[in-house]
């Protein structure tokens, strides 16, 4: 995609123009921030780096006047006995309250584990010209660096803001059983409307996305010396017993793929968005001298908004039961280890101005914007279930960014463009007639509204 950032068009607000120019010449501190973020391993699973990342965020946002609080998801909600996840689920909220309407700026701080194939250290930022390589560079630590750059520009240039930013650094988006933002929403800790950075650097109007659930299947046999495995009544090989199950899941895969969604597909898609069933991981055995007694299979099911979660799960469990009916010596247990609900239509009154802000930063033309959904998933389906329907979307993902793959990267150019887009949206003087709060309250764009505040947060709630 052509990035036309730096179109040079004035915004009509001298202080905003000065702040946009400040961003363009001040990107190096954002690159340094990103390097520090990438060095903190927040891969999920296991999710052991959240406290260390919260410490870093505390350090970076305090000079900007933010008061921070930590909200820990209780273990009973996310921990699966014997599962791969461990560590405290520490979410950090940064607030700077002046009485203006609140804009939540959401980031998930976890990354997927580094896949095999990196030719660079995934936990060390590598710069090659405009490109910035590292685990989470595009998804989505680079977006944090961009937002901090925007906030510093506003501070440096004395730019009046239309919103009080609320920074939301959240856990376990990458397939977790109980994502942090779900817990924050259910505790009533979110306010205003939210800008979600888990998207792409594209002129896109988000139309929603699929849901996802992960099932951990464990087959339990009986271990003996491998040399005795051919004796009747001795070992029970869990891996060999799993072969009918693996075949059953493989046979179910094309059946699931026939279910399509009415969500508009991306412009580059060759057809409608379809449900998916994947065998995402399989583990078993220790050495050649033992009959393996345990075989674990991780099944990932992406389901369309039109599908029912309970029915989709029951279909898989029925296939498992039928496949294992001929293996009475094998015990099978199934656990739900991750679940993201589908996100419904997230559009709302703030989207037109957000599109204008993206155009100001990235240089998009109004006629380039298209609405599309995705078979990828979001933790905001859970947020919508608490009553907050509108969710703005952006991000640094591009087809060539290798998100979730070896050599993931973003660019300095995109970080600057995203920072300028966020700055424009926050600025009181940018398209003030498009600010819904101004229209609703019939106030001047620089007036200070005084909405009621939500529940107070306690450290480590």
Short mmCIF file of C-alpha atoms in Angstrom, two decimals:
data_model
loop_
_atom_site.label_atom_id
_atom_site.label_comp_id
_atom_site.label_asym_id
_atom_site.label_seq_id
_atom_site.Cartn_x
_atom_site.Cartn_y
_atom_site.Cartn_z
CA UNK A 1 0.00 0.00 0.00
CA UNK A 2 1.26 3.46 -0.87
CA UNK A 3 1.93 5.48 2.27
CA UNK A 4 1.37 9.12 1.44
CA UNK A 5 2.20 10.38 4.92
CA UNK A 6 3.64 13.85 4.82
CA UNK A 7 1.18 15.28 2.33
CA UNK A 8 1.91 18.71 3.74
CA UNK A 9 -1.71 19.82 3.87
CA UNK A 10 -2.29 22.31 6.72
CA UNK A 11 -4.99 21.50 9.23
CA UNK A 12 -6.17 25.09 9.66
CA UNK A 13 -4.91 25.15 13.27
CA UNK A 14 -1.47 26.70 13.76
CA UNK A 15 -0.77 24.92 17.06
CA UNK A 16 -1.78 21.57 15.57
CA UNK A 17 0.37 22.18 12.49
CA UNK A 18 3.31 22.96 14.77
CA UNK A 19 2.74 19.77 16.75
CA UNK A 20 2.46 17.67 13.57
CA UNK A 21 5.79 19.11 12.40
CA UNK A 22 7.28 18.39 15.84
CA UNK A 23 6.37 14.71 15.44
CA UNK A 24 7.97 14.53 11.99
CA UNK A 25 11.33 15.72 13.33
CA UNK A 26 11.22 13.95 16.72
CA UNK A 27 10.81 10.27 15.90
CA UNK A 28 14.07 9.02 17.42
CA UNK A 29 12.82 8.96 21.04
CA UNK A 30 9.88 6.84 19.84
CA UNK A 31 12.33 4.38 18.26
CA UNK A 32 14.23 4.25 21.56
CA UNK A 33 10.97 3.59 23.43
CA UNK A 34 10.13 0.76 21.05
CA UNK A 35 13.56 -0.80 21.60
CA UNK A 36 12.96 -0.88 25.35
CA UNK A 37 9.49 -2.39 24.90
CA UNK A 38 10.66 -5.14 22.58
CA UNK A 39 13.36 -6.09 25.10
CA UNK A 40 10.64 -6.98 27.65
CA UNK A 41 9.42 -10.47 26.81
CA UNK A 42 5.61 -10.37 27.05
CA UNK A 43 4.97 -13.43 24.91
CA UNK A 44 1.76 -15.33 25.56
CA UNK A 45 1.92 -18.06 26.47
CA UNK A 46 3.20 -17.99 29.12
CA UNK A 47 2.58 -14.31 29.96
CA UNK A 48 5.24 -13.86 32.64
CA UNK A 49 6.41 -10.40 31.56
CA UNK A 50 3.38 -8.26 32.33
CA UNK A 51 4.64 -6.76 35.60
CA UNK A 52 7.97 -5.80 34.02
CA UNK A 53 6.17 -4.17 31.10
CA UNK A 54 3.87 -2.26 33.46
CA UNK A 55 6.99 -0.97 35.25
CA UNK A 56 8.34 0.33 31.94
CA UNK A 57 5.05 1.98 31.02
CA UNK A 58 4.89 3.64 34.44
CA UNK A 59 8.30 5.14 33.76
CA UNK A 60 7.35 6.40 30.28
CA UNK A 61 3.93 7.91 31.04
CA UNK A 62 4.65 9.56 34.40
CA UNK A 63 6.53 12.53 32.83
CA UNK A 64 3.40 13.20 30.74
CA UNK A 65 1.33 13.72 33.88
CA UNK A 66 -0.46 10.37 33.94
CA UNK A 67 -1.55 8.75 37.18
CA UNK A 68 -1.33 5.01 36.84
CA UNK A 69 -3.08 2.12 38.55
CA UNK A 70 -2.66 -1.61 38.19
CA UNK A 71 -5.59 -3.98 37.86
CA UNK A 72 -4.80 -7.69 38.16
CA UNK A 73 -7.15 -10.27 36.66
CA UNK A 74 -7.89 -12.87 39.37
CA UNK A 75 -6.18 -16.20 38.79
CA UNK A 76 -9.47 -18.10 38.96
CA UNK A 77 -10.69 -16.39 35.78
CA UNK A 78 -7.77 -17.13 33.45
CA UNK A 79 -5.63 -19.91 34.88
CA UNK A 80 -6.17 -23.40 33.43
CA UNK A 81 -4.83 -26.31 35.53
CA UNK A 82 -1.86 -27.74 33.69
CA UNK A 83 -2.13 -25.06 31.02
CA UNK A 84 0.76 -23.16 29.42
CA UNK A 85 -0.05 -19.74 30.92
CA UNK A 86 1.60 -18.48 34.10
CA UNK A 87 2.46 -15.19 35.82
CA UNK A 88 0.31 -12.32 37.11
CA UNK A 89 -2.17 -10.76 34.65
CA UNK A 90 -1.25 -7.15 35.41
CA UNK A 91 -3.08 -4.47 33.42
CA UNK A 92 -2.00 -0.84 33.67
CA UNK A 93 -4.35 2.13 33.34
CA UNK A 94 -2.92 5.62 32.88
CA UNK A 95 -5.23 8.60 33.47
CA UNK A 96 -4.87 12.36 33.23
CA UNK A 97 -8.19 13.84 34.31
CA UNK A 98 -9.17 17.43 33.43
CA UNK A 99 -12.94 16.96 33.11
CA UNK A 100 -13.04 16.51 29.34
CA UNK A 101 -14.69 13.52 27.67
CA UNK A 102 -12.53 10.40 27.91
CA UNK A 103 -10.87 8.65 24.99
CA UNK A 104 -9.58 5.20 25.83
CA UNK A 105 -6.38 4.27 23.97
CA UNK A 106 -6.18 0.49 24.03
CA UNK A 107 -3.09 -1.65 23.57
CA UNK A 108 -2.58 -5.35 24.18
CA UNK A 109 0.94 -5.71 25.50
CA UNK A 110 1.33 -9.44 24.87
CA UNK A 111 2.93 -10.89 21.76
CA UNK A 112 2.84 -14.37 20.31
CA UNK A 113 5.95 -16.45 21.09
CA UNK A 114 8.80 -16.00 18.64
CA UNK A 115 8.40 -18.53 15.83
CA UNK A 116 11.28 -20.51 14.40
CA UNK A 117 12.92 -18.77 11.48
CA UNK A 118 13.98 -15.40 12.87
CA UNK A 119 17.36 -14.37 11.47
CA UNK A 120 17.53 -11.55 14.05
CA UNK A 121 17.16 -11.52 17.82
CA UNK A 122 13.37 -11.17 18.23
CA UNK A 123 13.80 -9.46 21.63
CA UNK A 124 16.18 -6.82 20.37
CA UNK A 125 15.16 -4.03 18.02
CA UNK A 126 17.11 -4.15 14.75
CA UNK A 127 17.00 -1.11 12.49
CA UNK A 128 17.60 -1.38 8.77
CA UNK A 129 16.94 1.97 7.14
CA UNK A 130 13.29 2.84 7.75
CA UNK A 131 12.43 -0.66 9.00
CA UNK A 132 12.30 -1.59 12.69
CA UNK A 133 12.46 -5.35 13.37
CA UNK A 134 11.48 -7.08 16.61
CA UNK A 135 8.82 -9.25 18.23
CA UNK A 136 5.73 -7.04 18.63
CA UNK A 137 7.12 -4.19 16.53
CA UNK A 138 3.91 -4.04 14.46
CA UNK A 139 1.57 -5.99 16.76
CA UNK A 140 1.48 -3.84 18.73
CA UNK A 141 4.28 -2.23 20.72
CA UNK A 142 5.05 0.16 17.88
CA UNK A 143 1.61 1.68 18.34
CA UNK A 144 2.44 2.49 21.97
CA UNK A 145 5.56 4.29 20.80
CA UNK A 146 3.46 6.26 18.29
CA UNK A 147 0.89 7.34 20.89
CA UNK A 148 3.58 8.43 23.36
CA UNK A 149 5.13 10.45 20.53
CA UNK A 150 1.77 12.14 19.88
CA UNK A 151 1.26 12.97 23.55
CA UNK A 152 4.76 14.42 23.84
CA UNK A 153 4.11 16.58 20.79
CA UNK A 154 0.91 17.95 22.32
CA UNK A 155 2.78 18.75 25.53
CA UNK A 156 5.75 20.34 23.77
CA UNK A 157 3.56 22.57 21.62
CA UNK A 158 0.89 23.39 24.21
CA UNK A 159 -1.85 21.87 22.05
CA UNK A 160 -5.37 21.98 23.57
CA UNK A 161 -7.01 18.56 23.53
CA UNK A 162 -10.65 17.63 23.03
CA UNK A 163 -10.35 14.47 25.15
CA UNK A 164 -8.70 13.24 28.30
CA UNK A 165 -6.66 10.24 27.14
CA UNK A 166 -6.98 7.05 29.17
CA UNK A 167 -4.12 4.64 28.41
CA UNK A 168 -5.09 0.97 28.63
CA UNK A 169 -2.18 -1.51 28.63
CA UNK A 170 -3.91 -4.90 28.64
CA UNK A 171 -3.04 -8.59 28.89
CA UNK A 172 -3.81 -11.86 27.10
CA UNK A 173 -5.29 -10.71 23.79
CA UNK A 174 -3.37 -13.39 21.90
CA UNK A 175 -5.92 -16.11 22.55
CA UNK A 176 -6.22 -15.91 26.33
CA UNK A 177 -9.09 -17.33 28.32
CA UNK A 178 -9.88 -14.02 30.03
CA UNK A 179 -8.29 -10.99 28.28
CA UNK A 180 -7.46 -8.03 30.48
CA UNK A 181 -9.70 -5.56 28.68
CA UNK A 182 -12.64 -7.89 29.23
CA UNK A 183 -12.02 -7.73 32.96
CA UNK A 184 -11.65 -3.93 32.91
CA UNK A 185 -14.92 -3.57 31.00
CA UNK A 186 -16.80 -5.94 33.29
CA UNK A 187 -15.52 -4.04 36.32
CA UNK A 188 -16.88 -0.77 34.88
CA UNK A 189 -13.42 0.77 34.48
CA UNK A 190 -13.72 1.89 30.83
CA UNK A 191 -15.10 5.30 29.95
CA UNK A 192 -16.02 7.33 26.90
CA UNK A 193 -15.19 5.65 23.62
CA UNK A 194 -12.14 3.60 22.69
CA UNK A 195 -9.47 3.68 20.00
CA UNK A 196 -8.20 0.13 19.50
CA UNK A 197 -4.69 -0.20 18.00
CA UNK A 198 -5.05 -3.86 17.06
CA UNK A 199 -5.64 -3.13 13.38
CA UNK A 200 -3.87 -2.25 10.16
CA UNK A 201 -2.29 0.82 8.64
CA UNK A 202 -5.02 1.10 6.03
CA UNK A 203 -7.99 3.33 5.09
CA UNK A 204 -10.38 0.95 6.73
CA UNK A 205 -13.73 1.26 8.47
CA UNK A 206 -13.93 -1.68 10.84
CA UNK A 207 -17.01 -3.85 10.26
CA UNK A 208 -16.36 -6.39 13.03
CA UNK A 209 -14.60 -9.74 13.22
CA UNK A 210 -14.86 -13.42 14.03
CA UNK A 211 -14.65 -15.08 17.40
CA UNK A 212 -12.09 -17.68 18.39
CA UNK A 213 -11.79 -20.46 20.91
CA UNK A 214 -8.93 -22.84 21.66
CA UNK A 215 -9.44 -26.35 23.02
CA UNK A 216 -6.63 -28.31 24.66
CA UNK A 217 -7.20 -32.06 24.13
CA UNK A 218 -5.18 -34.46 26.27
CA UNK A 219 -5.01 -38.20 25.59
CA UNK A 220 -3.72 -40.27 28.51
CA UNK A 221 -2.26 -43.72 27.89
CA UNK A 222 0.20 -45.76 29.93
CA UNK A 223 4.00 -45.57 29.90
CA UNK A 224 6.25 -48.64 29.92
CA UNK A 225 9.69 -49.47 28.60
CA UNK A 226 9.48 -49.33 24.80
CA UNK A 227 10.89 -52.84 24.58
CA UNK A 228 7.88 -54.16 26.48
CA UNK A 229 5.30 -52.25 24.49
CA UNK A 230 4.38 -55.25 22.33
CA UNK A 231 3.32 -57.36 25.32
CA UNK A 232 -0.42 -57.67 25.78
CA UNK A 233 -1.79 -55.46 28.55
CA UNK A 234 1.36 -53.37 28.93
CA UNK A 235 1.82 -49.88 27.47
CA UNK A 236 -0.86 -47.75 25.84
CA UNK A 237 0.65 -45.42 23.23
CA UNK A 238 -1.20 -42.11 23.43
CA UNK A 239 0.29 -40.79 20.17
CA UNK A 240 -0.77 -43.80 18.11
CA UNK A 241 -4.21 -43.77 19.72
CA UNK A 242 -4.59 -40.15 18.61
CA UNK A 243 -4.32 -40.96 14.90
CA UNK A 244 -8.09 -41.51 14.41
CA UNK A 245 -8.73 -38.27 16.28
CA UNK A 246 -6.31 -36.31 14.11
CA UNK A 247 -8.01 -37.75 11.03
CA UNK A 248 -11.45 -36.84 12.37
CA UNK A 249 -10.35 -33.24 12.95
CA UNK A 250 -8.83 -33.14 9.47
CA UNK A 251 -12.10 -34.41 8.00
CA UNK A 252 -14.07 -31.78 9.93
CA UNK A 253 -11.89 -28.93 8.68
CA UNK A 254 -13.46 -28.60 5.17
CA UNK A 255 -16.96 -28.95 6.67
CA UNK A 256 -16.30 -25.97 8.93
CA UNK A 257 -14.76 -23.98 6.07
CA UNK A 258 -18.04 -24.12 4.14
CA UNK A 259 -19.62 -21.73 6.68
CA UNK A 260 -19.22 -18.17 5.50
CA UNK A 261 -20.08 -14.82 7.02
CA UNK A 262 -22.00 -11.81 5.77
CA UNK A 263 -19.19 -9.57 7.06
CA UNK A 264 -17.70 -7.65 4.12
CA UNK A 265 -14.31 -9.21 3.31
CA UNK A 266 -11.07 -7.22 2.88
CA UNK A 267 -10.55 -5.70 -0.58
CA UNK A 268 -7.78 -8.21 -1.29
CA UNK A 269 -9.89 -11.28 -0.37
CA UNK A 270 -10.86 -13.73 -3.11
CA UNK A 271 -14.19 -14.63 -1.53
CA UNK A 272 -16.32 -14.36 1.61
CA UNK A 273 -14.84 -14.74 5.06
CA UNK A 274 -15.08 -18.36 6.20
CA UNK A 275 -14.89 -20.23 9.49
CA UNK A 276 -11.72 -22.20 10.23
CA UNK A 277 -10.65 -25.20 12.26
CA UNK A 278 -6.92 -25.75 12.71
CA UNK A 279 -4.74 -28.17 14.61
CA UNK A 280 -2.50 -25.47 16.05
CA UNK A 281 -0.11 -27.59 18.13
CA UNK A 282 0.61 -31.22 19.02
CA UNK A 283 3.00 -32.53 21.65
CA UNK A 284 3.81 -35.99 22.98
CA UNK A 285 6.55 -38.34 23.94
CA UNK A 286 9.90 -37.86 25.65
CA UNK A 287 12.36 -40.34 24.18
CA UNK A 288 12.63 -43.47 22.07
CA UNK A 289 12.88 -45.72 25.09
CA UNK A 290 9.35 -45.13 26.38
CA UNK A 291 5.84 -45.77 25.20
CA UNK A 292 4.36 -42.24 25.38
CA UNK A 293 1.52 -41.91 27.87
CA UNK A 294 0.44 -38.33 27.05
CA UNK A 295 -0.40 -36.63 23.78
CA UNK A 296 -1.70 -33.06 23.68
CA UNK A 297 -3.48 -31.41 20.78
CA UNK A 298 -4.42 -27.73 20.59
CA UNK A 299 -7.39 -27.03 18.32
CA UNK A 300 -8.14 -23.47 17.18
CA UNK A 301 -11.65 -22.72 15.93
CA UNK A 302 -12.49 -19.36 14.37
CA UNK A 303 -16.23 -18.88 14.25
CA UNK A 304 -18.31 -16.34 12.35
CA UNK A 305 -20.60 -13.92 14.18
CA UNK A 306 -23.53 -15.84 12.69
CA UNK A 307 -22.40 -19.08 14.38
CA UNK A 308 -23.20 -20.21 17.90
CA UNK A 309 -20.21 -20.85 20.15
CA UNK A 310 -21.81 -23.69 22.07
CA UNK A 311 -22.80 -25.48 18.86
CA UNK A 312 -19.35 -24.99 17.33
CA UNK A 313 -17.68 -26.43 20.41
CA UNK A 314 -20.13 -29.33 20.67
CA UNK A 315 -19.42 -30.28 17.04
CA UNK A 316 -15.71 -30.69 17.83
CA UNK A 317 -16.33 -32.61 21.04
CA UNK A 318 -18.71 -34.97 19.25
CA UNK A 319 -16.06 -35.67 16.60
CA UNK A 320 -13.54 -36.39 19.36
CA UNK A 321 -15.88 -38.79 21.14
CA UNK A 322 -16.64 -40.73 17.97
CA UNK A 323 -12.97 -40.95 16.99
CA UNK A 324 -11.93 -42.26 20.40
CA UNK A 325 -14.83 -44.70 20.86
CA UNK A 326 -12.60 -47.58 19.76
CA UNK A 327 -9.85 -46.78 22.31
CA UNK A 328 -11.31 -47.59 25.74
CA UNK A 329 -7.86 -47.67 27.32
CA UNK A 330 -7.28 -43.99 26.53
CA UNK A 331 -8.64 -41.31 28.85
CA UNK A 332 -9.50 -38.04 27.09
CA UNK A 333 -9.99 -34.64 28.69
CA UNK A 334 -10.82 -31.39 26.94
CA UNK A 335 -10.23 -27.89 28.33
CA UNK A 336 -11.12 -24.46 27.01
CA UNK A 337 -7.85 -22.51 27.18
CA UNK A 338 -8.75 -19.41 25.15
CA UNK A 339 -11.85 -17.59 23.97
CA UNK A 340 -12.49 -14.30 22.16
CA UNK A 341 -16.12 -13.47 21.39
CA UNK A 342 -17.02 -12.09 17.92
CA UNK A 343 -17.07 -8.31 17.56
CA UNK A 344 -20.27 -6.89 16.12
CA UNK A 345 -20.59 -3.70 14.06
CA UNK A 346 -18.31 -1.25 15.94
CA UNK A 347 -19.12 1.88 13.91
CA UNK A 348 -20.58 4.96 15.57
CA UNK A 349 -20.65 8.77 15.68
CA UNK A 350 -16.90 9.23 16.20
CA UNK A 351 -15.85 7.31 13.07
CA UNK A 352 -16.15 10.17 10.49
CA UNK A 353 -13.74 12.38 12.43
CA UNK A 354 -11.42 9.41 13.01
CA UNK A 355 -11.32 8.85 9.24
CA UNK A 356 -10.41 12.50 8.79
CA UNK A 357 -7.64 12.13 11.38
CA UNK A 358 -6.24 9.07 9.58
CA UNK A 359 -6.23 11.10 6.38
CA UNK A 360 -4.33 13.88 8.15
CA UNK A 361 -1.64 11.45 9.31
CA UNK A 362 -1.36 8.89 6.51
CA UNK A 363 -2.54 11.05 3.61
CA UNK A 364 -5.52 8.87 2.67
CA UNK A 365 -8.19 10.28 0.41
CA UNK A 366 -11.79 10.10 1.68
CA UNK A 367 -12.81 7.89 -1.25
CA UNK A 368 -10.19 5.27 -0.29
CA UNK A 369 -11.98 4.20 2.88
CA UNK A 370 -13.76 0.86 2.77
CA UNK A 371 -15.65 -1.09 5.43
CA UNK A 372 -14.51 -4.66 5.97
CA UNK A 373 -14.42 -7.32 8.63
CA UNK A 374 -11.89 -10.03 9.38
CA UNK A 375 -11.57 -13.68 10.27
CA UNK A 376 -8.92 -12.56 12.74
CA UNK A 377 -10.24 -11.87 16.22
CA UNK A 378 -10.41 -9.18 18.89
CA UNK A 379 -10.98 -9.05 22.62
CA UNK A 380 -13.50 -6.25 22.07
CA UNK A 381 -16.35 -8.67 21.54
CA UNK A 382 -16.31 -9.03 25.32
CA UNK A 383 -16.23 -5.24 25.73
CA UNK A 384 -19.29 -4.88 23.53
CA UNK A 385 -21.18 -7.30 25.75
CA UNK A 386 -20.86 -4.78 28.58
CA UNK A 387 -22.60 -2.08 26.53
CA UNK A 388 -19.79 -0.20 24.76
CA UNK A 389 -20.53 -0.80 21.08
CA UNK A 390 -18.48 1.80 19.18
CA UNK A 391 -14.79 0.99 18.80
CA UNK A 392 -12.41 2.93 16.56
CA UNK A 393 -9.61 0.92 14.96
CA UNK A 394 -6.13 1.50 13.63
CA UNK A 395 -2.68 -0.05 13.89
CA UNK A 396 0.62 -0.69 12.17
CA UNK A 397 -0.10 -4.01 10.48
CA UNK A 398 0.56 -4.30 6.76
CA UNK A 399 0.65 -7.41 4.57
CA UNK A 400 4.42 -7.12 4.36
CA UNK A 401 4.94 -6.57 8.12
CA UNK A 402 5.20 -10.30 8.98
CA UNK A 403 2.84 -9.97 11.96
CA UNK A 404 3.00 -13.20 14.05
CA UNK A 405 5.87 -14.38 11.81
CA UNK A 406 9.67 -14.31 11.76
CA UNK A 407 11.19 -10.88 11.19
CA UNK A 408 8.09 -8.92 12.20
CA UNK A 409 8.66 -5.23 11.59
CA UNK A 410 7.17 -1.78 11.24
CA UNK A 411 8.63 1.44 9.87
CA UNK A 412 9.58 4.82 11.29
CA UNK A 413 7.40 6.37 8.58
CA UNK A 414 4.30 4.51 9.80
CA UNK A 415 5.00 5.32 13.46
CA UNK A 416 5.16 9.01 12.55
CA UNK A 417 1.99 8.81 10.46
CA UNK A 418 0.10 7.01 13.22
CA UNK A 419 1.30 9.52 15.81
CA UNK A 420 0.06 12.37 13.63
CA UNK A 421 -3.31 10.68 13.16
CA UNK A 422 -3.75 10.21 16.92
CA UNK A 423 -2.62 13.77 17.60
CA UNK A 424 -5.13 15.15 15.12
CA UNK A 425 -7.96 13.17 16.67
CA UNK A 426 -7.06 14.30 20.19
CA UNK A 427 -6.69 17.97 19.19
CA UNK A 428 -9.59 20.27 20.10
CA UNK A 429 -8.98 22.41 17.03
CA UNK A 430 -9.11 19.57 14.49
CA UNK A 431 -12.51 19.40 12.71
CA UNK A 432 -14.33 20.68 15.83
CA UNK A 433 -17.70 20.57 14.07
CA UNK A 434 -17.26 16.76 13.75
CA UNK A 435 -16.74 16.16 17.48
CA UNK A 436 -19.96 14.43 18.64
CA UNK A 437 -19.57 15.69 22.19
CA UNK A 438 -19.60 19.28 20.91
CA UNK A 439 -22.78 18.68 18.93
CA UNK A 440 -24.46 16.76 21.73
CA UNK A 441 -23.68 19.36 24.36
CA UNK A 442 -23.87 22.40 22.08
CA UNK A 443 -20.61 23.70 23.48
CA UNK A 444 -17.56 25.45 22.11
CA UNK A 445 -14.81 22.96 21.11
CA UNK A 446 -12.43 24.48 23.66
CA UNK A 447 -14.95 24.39 26.50
CA UNK A 448 -14.35 21.99 29.37
CA UNK A 449 -17.24 19.52 29.80
CA UNK A 450 -17.67 17.88 33.18
CA UNK A 451 -19.04 14.38 32.69
CA UNK A 452 -19.38 12.05 35.65
CA UNK A 453 -16.41 9.84 36.33
CA UNK A 454 -16.56 6.06 36.58
CA UNK A 455 -15.58 3.90 39.54
CA UNK A 456 -12.29 4.65 41.21
CA UNK A 457 -9.54 2.12 40.59
CA UNK A 458 -7.56 0.48 43.32
CA UNK A 459 -4.06 -0.83 42.88
CA UNK A 460 -3.99 -4.57 42.17
CA UNK A 461 -7.78 -4.90 42.33
#
